[in-house]
Amino acid sequence: MSMKDRLVDQAKKLASSGRVVRVVSNDRVMRLATGVMDAKNRLRAAGERAAEAWDILLNGHALPNIDPALDDEAGVHVAAPARAASHRPAAGGAGLSTVEETVSSSSSKAPPASARAHVNGVGTNGAGANGAGTYVAAAAEQQLATQMASRTSLARIGGRDVFEKAYKFMTADNARAMGVYPFFRPLDFNNGPEAQLEGRTVTMLGSNNYLGLTTHPKVREAARNAIDKYGTSMTGSRLVNGSMRLHNELEEKLAAYHGKEAGLVFTTGYQVNIATISALLSNKRSVAMIDKDDHASIYDGVRLAQAAGARMVRYKHSDPAALDSALSEIADTEGALVITDGVFSAQGEIASLPGIVEVVKKHKARLLVDDAHALGVIGPGGRGTAAHFGLGKEVDLIGGTFSKSLASIGGWLVGERKVLDYIQHFASSFLFAASAAPPCVAAAMAALDVMQEEPWRQEKLRENFTYMRTELQRLGFELGKTETAVIPIYIRDDLKTVMMWKSLLDDYALYVNPFITPGVPPKQQVLRTSYMATHERKHLDHALEAFEKVGKKFGVI
């Protein structure tokens, strides 16, 4: 190793040390740095965009705010005050009522946005082709911290060339050059509780394979047999040549499992919400009532509905009183679909479903629950949120994905036959999308069978996440209101979150997911961890040892 390489290596180690990170992530230091930058801005440019222009000149653009749950400009409905509201927005409008206000969510649910894996010659976390490896580590760390602090949105950039925003996006390239880019990292293979990353075995606390069924012999065998019998794809949509008896069989099993009249199988879980919401809310007399922290797929479904004239009202996170207030304001000629996650995917928090159901019934609205992170995790037999509260018959529609407990790729929806029949005939994203592939459907059906045949898996999963929640709290970590297999560890600082992620992975071979701004609101940065029935105590104790050492190193506990 040359003298230059040794100096750069030492600089990286110094910049990654707990003391340095505590200094550069300190709010007072960051405010001082921001103040200096603002002074330069005032000298170099005039007008209301001067500060943003200088930050762009220095750093390029930060990650865009792509999580719609963070768009506070849309407003959030809170519980009504004692006096009656004096104004009601017009049907189909985007305005807010007098009892709506912008509030900050205590947490967020969507994963962070990232750039493509190969930009400017960079395909890994190492240096790229344009001399990125020559960055001095300490300066690069400071630059990254400044970029992370920026709230600049790439979406604001307009002009003749729609690629301009892409060329100005530098945050991911800089993070790759420093070896602290945490996203889109390709695994060599994933074997459930353990995975291999770049030839190294890591303990996996970043997967949604809750019941550990992706490697179950029956699930694998079902997928292989389906390929032998049906081939790899139906090469068409469900409308024409893409439907199989296999689809119908799984739909019947899902309906019976949830005690509903009918089921519908989709190609992805994301498609479930896009198709269902856009099909049902298809005119100006339709209103989407959504929890502020709902999943991005729900927001995208609402966007499609808004294109047809429907409007969106967001109510304060998991607050039935706020929902009651919002529903009280819709016109008599409007119909509302209330949509909530059953388990919120970043917080691990269970929706306040009893209060929500009561309000929905009071106002004669309809209710859709997204149980992507609840199926197999909560409720008798793993049946999800409605079953957890004994409200299975009170929820109109329940949907979810194959990609968590069902160990596959695809989506599902259960409810009344006539409603599902309408959706499959009127949802463009269902009608014109290729159908779920035979091995995916067969694997999901086998996983559903195993989930019922081996109830110990849900019991073991609960034992594992309860143990980790108790021990992490004992160590002094802040975990929010988690009640499920998703346990967020609140760090509340972008740079510290990334550096802790890096230390856990590099020093302890522990794989977790860092959620940083703008994927989460300021001061809501977390290390998201998730647990499986197949985690053994040795995996969990190793993780606890690593969390304790890294937490103390960076001053979190």
Tab-separated table of N, CA, C and O in Angstrom, residues 126-197:
chain	number	residue	atom	x	y	z
A	126	GLY	N	-17.668	1.090	-3.931
A	126	GLY	CA	-16.313	1.603	-4.055
A	126	GLY	C	-16.254	2.824	-4.945
A	126	GLY	O	-17.256	3.370	-5.377
A	127	ALA	N	-15.048	3.283	-5.252
A	127	ALA	CA	-14.865	4.482	-6.062
A	127	ALA	C	-15.249	4.216	-7.508
A	127	ALA	O	-15.135	3.122	-8.016
A	128	GLY	N	-15.696	5.267	-8.193
A	128	GLY	CA	-16.130	5.134	-9.572
A	128	GLY	C	-15.025	5.482	-10.538
A	128	GLY	O	-13.864	5.655	-10.177
A	129	ALA	N	-15.425	5.629	-11.801
A	129	ALA	CA	-14.448	5.805	-12.868
A	129	ALA	C	-13.963	7.238	-12.995
A	129	ALA	O	-13.038	7.522	-13.720
A	130	ASN	N	-14.599	8.172	-12.292
A	130	ASN	CA	-14.257	9.572	-12.459
A	130	ASN	C	-13.395	10.111	-11.328
A	130	ASN	O	-13.515	11.261	-10.912
A	131	GLY	N	-12.571	9.286	-10.751
A	131	GLY	CA	-11.653	9.756	-9.729
A	131	GLY	C	-12.284	9.945	-8.371
A	131	GLY	O	-11.747	10.659	-7.517
A	132	ALA	N	-13.447	9.312	-8.127
A	132	ALA	CA	-14.121	9.517	-6.855
A	132	ALA	C	-13.304	9.012	-5.686
A	132	ALA	O	-13.450	9.475	-4.560
A	133	GLY	N	-12.435	8.014	-5.948
A	133	GLY	CA	-11.653	7.449	-4.862
A	133	GLY	C	-10.633	8.402	-4.288
A	133	GLY	O	-10.033	8.120	-3.252
A	134	THR	N	-10.418	9.554	-4.936
A	134	THR	CA	-9.427	10.500	-4.435
A	134	THR	C	-9.988	11.441	-3.385
A	134	THR	O	-9.296	12.311	-2.891
A	135	TYR	N	-11.265	11.308	-3.075
A	135	TYR	CA	-11.845	12.146	-2.027
A	135	TYR	C	-11.075	11.963	-0.716
A	135	TYR	O	-10.758	10.844	-0.317
A	136	VAL	N	-10.821	13.019	-0.038
A	136	VAL	CA	-10.297	12.928	1.319
A	136	VAL	C	-11.484	12.619	2.216
A	136	VAL	O	-12.490	13.319	2.176
A	137	ALA	N	-11.350	11.577	3.042
A	137	ALA	CA	-12.508	11.048	3.755
A	137	ALA	C	-13.188	12.077	4.638
A	137	ALA	O	-14.409	12.208	4.628
A	138	ALA	N	-12.432	12.815	5.412
A	138	ALA	CA	-13.056	13.739	6.345
A	138	ALA	C	-13.865	14.802	5.621
A	138	ALA	O	-14.985	15.142	6.020
A	139	ALA	N	-13.306	15.346	4.547
A	139	ALA	CA	-14.020	16.362	3.778
A	139	ALA	C	-15.265	15.776	3.142
A	139	ALA	O	-16.323	16.409	3.088
A	140	ALA	N	-15.148	14.537	2.657
A	140	ALA	CA	-16.298	13.888	2.030
A	140	ALA	C	-17.391	13.619	3.051
A	140	ALA	O	-18.576	13.748	2.764
A	141	GLU	N	-16.990	13.224	4.262
A	141	GLU	CA	-17.974	13.004	5.324
A	141	GLU	C	-18.752	14.290	5.592
A	141	GLU	O	-19.966	14.285	5.733
A	142	GLN	N	-18.021	15.394	5.680
A	142	GLN	CA	-18.675	16.670	5.949
A	142	GLN	C	-19.604	17.057	4.806
A	142	GLN	O	-20.711	17.555	5.012
A	143	GLN	N	-19.141	16.809	3.577
A	143	GLN	CA	-19.966	17.115	2.421
A	143	GLN	C	-21.242	16.278	2.422
A	143	GLN	O	-22.334	16.773	2.150
A	144	LEU	N	-21.106	14.980	2.741
A	144	LEU	CA	-22.272	14.112	2.783
A	144	LEU	C	-23.249	14.564	3.857
A	144	LEU	O	-24.461	14.561	3.650
A	145	ALA	N	-22.702	14.970	5.014
A	145	ALA	CA	-23.572	15.456	6.086
A	145	ALA	C	-24.366	16.669	5.633
A	145	ALA	O	-25.555	16.807	5.922
A	146	THR	N	-23.697	17.566	4.908
A	146	THR	CA	-24.374	18.756	4.404
A	146	THR	C	-25.463	18.378	3.409
A	146	THR	O	-26.574	18.915	3.428
A	147	GLN	N	-25.153	17.428	2.543
A	147	GLN	CA	-26.145	16.990	1.557
A	147	GLN	C	-27.348	16.340	2.224
A	147	GLN	O	-28.487	16.555	1.837
A	148	MET	N	-27.074	15.519	3.237
A	148	MET	CA	-28.176	14.854	3.927
A	148	MET	C	-29.095	15.869	4.596
A	148	MET	O	-30.306	15.667	4.696
A	149	ALA	N	-28.492	16.973	5.078
A	149	ALA	CA	-29.280	17.986	5.762
A	149	ALA	C	-30.152	18.770	4.787
A	149	ALA	O	-31.120	19.408	5.179
A	150	SER	N	-29.816	18.716	3.506
A	150	SER	CA	-30.549	19.484	2.506
A	150	SER	C	-31.922	18.879	2.263
A	150	SER	O	-32.106	17.679	2.237
A	151	ARG	N	-32.924	19.722	2.043
A	151	ARG	CA	-34.266	19.257	1.718
A	151	ARG	C	-34.601	19.567	0.254
A	151	ARG	O	-35.749	19.616	-0.147
A	152	THR	N	-33.571	19.854	-0.538
A	152	THR	CA	-33.797	20.189	-1.938
A	152	THR	C	-34.461	19.020	-2.660
A	152	THR	O	-34.034	17.894	-2.539
A	153	SER	N	-35.463	19.302	-3.405
A	153	SER	CA	-36.160	18.251	-4.151
A	153	SER	C	-35.775	18.317	-5.618
A	153	SER	O	-35.880	19.359	-6.255
A	154	LEU	N	-35.358	17.194	-6.144
A	154	LEU	CA	-35.031	17.131	-7.567
A	154	LEU	C	-36.249	17.413	-8.432
A	154	LEU	O	-36.133	17.879	-9.559
A	155	ALA	N	-37.420	17.125	-7.905
A	155	ALA	CA	-38.631	17.305	-8.696
A	155	ALA	C	-38.855	18.763	-9.071
A	155	ALA	O	-39.614	19.064	-9.994
A	156	ARG	N	-38.209	19.700	-8.371
A	156	ARG	CA	-38.401	21.115	-8.669
A	156	ARG	C	-37.669	21.556	-9.937
A	156	ARG	O	-37.945	22.605	-10.490
A	157	ILE	N	-36.703	20.769	-10.358
A	157	ILE	CA	-35.892	21.185	-11.493
A	157	ILE	C	-36.677	20.990	-12.777
A	157	ILE	O	-37.123	19.895	-13.089
A	158	GLY	N	-36.844	22.069	-13.521
A	158	GLY	CA	-37.518	21.994	-14.807
A	158	GLY	C	-36.570	22.417	-15.916
A	158	GLY	O	-35.390	22.628	-15.692
A	159	GLY	N	-37.094	22.559	-17.098
A	159	GLY	CA	-36.268	22.979	-18.216
A	159	GLY	C	-36.438	22.082	-19.413
A	159	GLY	O	-37.205	21.116	-19.398
A	160	ARG	N	-35.680	22.385	-20.436
A	160	ARG	CA	-35.824	21.687	-21.702
A	160	ARG	C	-35.427	20.220	-21.613
A	160	ARG	O	-36.037	19.358	-22.232
A	161	ASP	N	-34.377	19.930	-20.827
A	161	ASP	CA	-33.857	18.562	-20.738
A	161	ASP	C	-34.360	17.900	-19.456
A	161	ASP	O	-33.969	18.271	-18.351
A	162	VAL	N	-35.220	16.905	-19.602
A	162	VAL	CA	-35.783	16.242	-18.425
A	162	VAL	C	-34.741	15.396	-17.698
A	162	VAL	O	-34.989	14.926	-16.587
A	163	PHE	N	-33.560	15.177	-18.320
A	163	PHE	CA	-32.486	14.446	-17.660
A	163	PHE	C	-31.631	15.344	-16.759
A	163	PHE	O	-30.766	14.850	-16.046
A	164	GLU	N	-31.879	16.653	-16.791
A	164	GLU	CA	-31.008	17.575	-16.072
A	164	GLU	C	-30.912	17.230	-14.595
A	164	GLU	O	-29.832	17.251	-13.996
A	165	LYS	N	-32.038	16.887	-13.982
A	165	LYS	CA	-32.041	16.562	-12.559
A	165	LYS	C	-31.185	15.339	-12.267
A	165	LYS	O	-30.568	15.237	-11.202
A	166	ALA	N	-31.131	14.402	-13.213
A	166	ALA	CA	-30.328	13.198	-13.014
A	166	ALA	C	-28.841	13.532	-12.977
A	166	ALA	O	-28.081	12.980	-12.164
A	167	TYR	N	-28.416	14.437	-13.841
A	167	TYR	CA	-26.995	14.788	-13.895
A	167	TYR	C	-26.562	15.579	-12.663
A	167	TYR	O	-25.387	15.556	-12.283
A	168	LYS	N	-27.509	16.268	-12.031
A	168	LYS	CA	-27.185	17.072	-10.853
A	168	LYS	C	-27.291	16.293	-9.544
A	168	LYS	O	-26.959	16.812	-8.479
A	169	PHE	N	-27.758	15.064	-9.624
A	169	PHE	CA	-27.904	14.235	-8.427
A	169	PHE	C	-26.550	13.607	-8.083
A	169	PHE	O	-26.070	12.724	-8.782
A	170	MET	N	-25.926	14.073	-7.009
A	170	MET	CA	-24.577	13.643	-6.658
A	170	MET	C	-24.480	12.892	-5.336
A	170	MET	O	-23.455	12.290	-5.027
A	171	THR	N	-25.517	12.919	-4.526
A	171	THR	CA	-25.426	12.360	-3.178
A	171	THR	C	-25.054	10.881	-3.204
A	171	THR	O	-24.190	10.434	-2.442
A	172	ALA	N	-25.700	10.116	-4.061
A	172	ALA	CA	-25.415	8.680	-4.098
A	172	ALA	C	-23.991	8.403	-4.561
A	172	ALA	O	-23.305	7.536	-4.021
A	173	ASP	N	-23.519	9.153	-5.571
A	173	ASP	CA	-22.149	8.964	-6.043
A	173	ASP	C	-21.142	9.250	-4.938
A	173	ASP	O	-20.169	8.516	-4.759
A	174	ASN	N	-21.368	10.333	-4.207
A	174	ASN	CA	-20.444	10.677	-3.126
A	174	ASN	C	-20.455	9.624	-2.028
A	174	ASN	O	-19.408	9.258	-1.483
A	175	ALA	N	-21.658	9.107	-1.693
A	175	ALA	CA	-21.754	8.078	-0.662
A	175	ALA	C	-21.071	6.789	-1.105
A	175	ALA	O	-20.401	6.118	-0.305
A	176	ARG	N	-21.223	6.433	-2.383
A	176	ARG	CA	-20.531	5.250	-2.900
A	176	ARG	C	-19.020	5.410	-2.783
A	176	ARG	O	-18.301	4.485	-2.405
A	177	ALA	N	-18.533	6.612	-3.131
A	177	ALA	CA	-17.088	6.848	-3.095
A	177	ALA	C	-16.530	6.709	-1.692
A	177	ALA	O	-15.382	6.304	-1.502
A	178	MET	N	-17.349	7.022	-0.701
A	178	MET	CA	-16.909	6.934	0.694
A	178	MET	C	-17.150	5.563	1.311
A	178	MET	O	-16.759	5.313	2.447
A	179	GLY	N	-17.838	4.675	0.560
A	179	GLY	CA	-18.137	3.351	1.092
A	179	GLY	C	-19.257	3.349	2.111
A	179	GLY	O	-19.340	2.445	2.940
A	180	VAL	N	-20.145	4.370	2.060
A	180	VAL	CA	-21.239	4.426	3.024
A	180	VAL	C	-22.601	4.440	2.324
A	180	VAL	O	-23.586	4.928	2.878
A	181	TYR	N	-22.657	3.920	1.112
A	181	TYR	CA	-23.924	3.874	0.388
A	181	TYR	C	-24.662	2.586	0.764
A	181	TYR	O	-24.206	1.489	0.460
A	182	PRO	N	-25.816	2.692	1.449
A	182	PRO	CA	-26.435	1.487	2.020
A	182	PRO	C	-27.495	0.814	1.155
A	182	PRO	O	-28.037	-0.205	1.574
A	183	PHE	N	-27.798	1.346	-0.025
A	183	PHE	CA	-28.958	0.877	-0.770
A	183	PHE	C	-28.572	0.100	-2.035
A	183	PHE	O	-27.493	0.260	-2.569
A	184	PHE	N	-29.482	-0.746	-2.477
A	184	PHE	CA	-29.317	-1.537	-3.703
A	184	PHE	C	-28.065	-2.413	-3.653
A	184	PHE	O	-27.439	-2.660	-4.686
A	185	ARG	N	-27.715	-2.922	-2.503
A	185	ARG	CA	-26.528	-3.770	-2.401
A	185	ARG	C	-26.920	-5.215	-2.741
A	185	ARG	O	-27.763	-5.814	-2.073
A	186	PRO	N	-26.322	-5.800	-3.771
A	186	PRO	CA	-26.731	-7.146	-4.202
A	186	PRO	C	-26.193	-8.236	-3.279
A	186	PRO	O	-25.004	-8.299	-2.996
A	187	LEU	N	-27.092	-9.088	-2.821
A	187	LEU	CA	-26.705	-10.242	-2.015
A	187	LEU	C	-26.253	-11.379	-2.925
A	187	LEU	O	-26.784	-11.566	-4.016
A	188	ASP	N	-25.270	-12.145	-2.453
A	188	ASP	CA	-24.861	-13.351	-3.189
A	188	ASP	C	-25.958	-14.403	-3.086
A	188	ASP	O	-26.314	-15.040	-4.069
A	189	PHE	N	-26.478	-14.593	-1.895
A	189	PHE	CA	-27.673	-15.411	-1.683
A	189	PHE	C	-28.237	-15.087	-0.307
A	189	PHE	O	-27.559	-14.520	0.549
A	190	ASN	N	-29.503	-15.452	-0.127
A	190	ASN	CA	-30.186	-15.178	1.134
A	190	ASN	C	-30.808	-16.478	1.623
A	190	ASN	O	-31.674	-17.042	0.965
A	191	ASN	N	-30.350	-16.939	2.760
A	191	ASN	CA	-30.797	-18.229	3.272
A	191	ASN	C	-31.670	-18.069	4.509
A	191	ASN	O	-31.678	-18.910	5.394
A	192	GLY	N	-32.408	-16.965	4.584
A	192	GLY	CA	-33.279	-16.731	5.729
A	192	GLY	C	-32.583	-15.911	6.799
A	192	GLY	O	-32.299	-14.725	6.607
A	193	PRO	N	-32.289	-16.502	7.967
A	193	PRO	CA	-31.663	-15.743	9.055
A	193	PRO	C	-30.231	-15.327	8.758
A	193	PRO	O	-29.694	-14.442	9.419
A	194	GLU	N	-29.625	-15.946	7.776
A	194	GLU	CA	-28.283	-15.561	7.361
A	194	GLU	C	-28.273	-15.358	5.842
A	194	GLU	O	-29.060	-15.962	5.111
A	195	ALA	N	-27.389	-14.472	5.394
A	195	ALA	CA	-27.242	-14.203	3.968
A	195	ALA	C	-25.765	-14.044	3.669
A	195	ALA	O	-24.928	-13.998	4.579
A	196	GLN	N	-25.427	-13.988	2.388
A	196	GLN	CA	-24.047	-13.747	1.997
A	196	GLN	C	-23.991	-12.462	1.180
A	196	GLN	O	-24.710	-12.293	0.201
A	197	LEU	N	-23.128	-11.544	1.614
A	197	LEU	CA	-22.945	-10.255	0.968
A	197	LEU	C	-21.473	-10.089	0.623
A	197	LEU	O	-20.626	-10.079	1.510
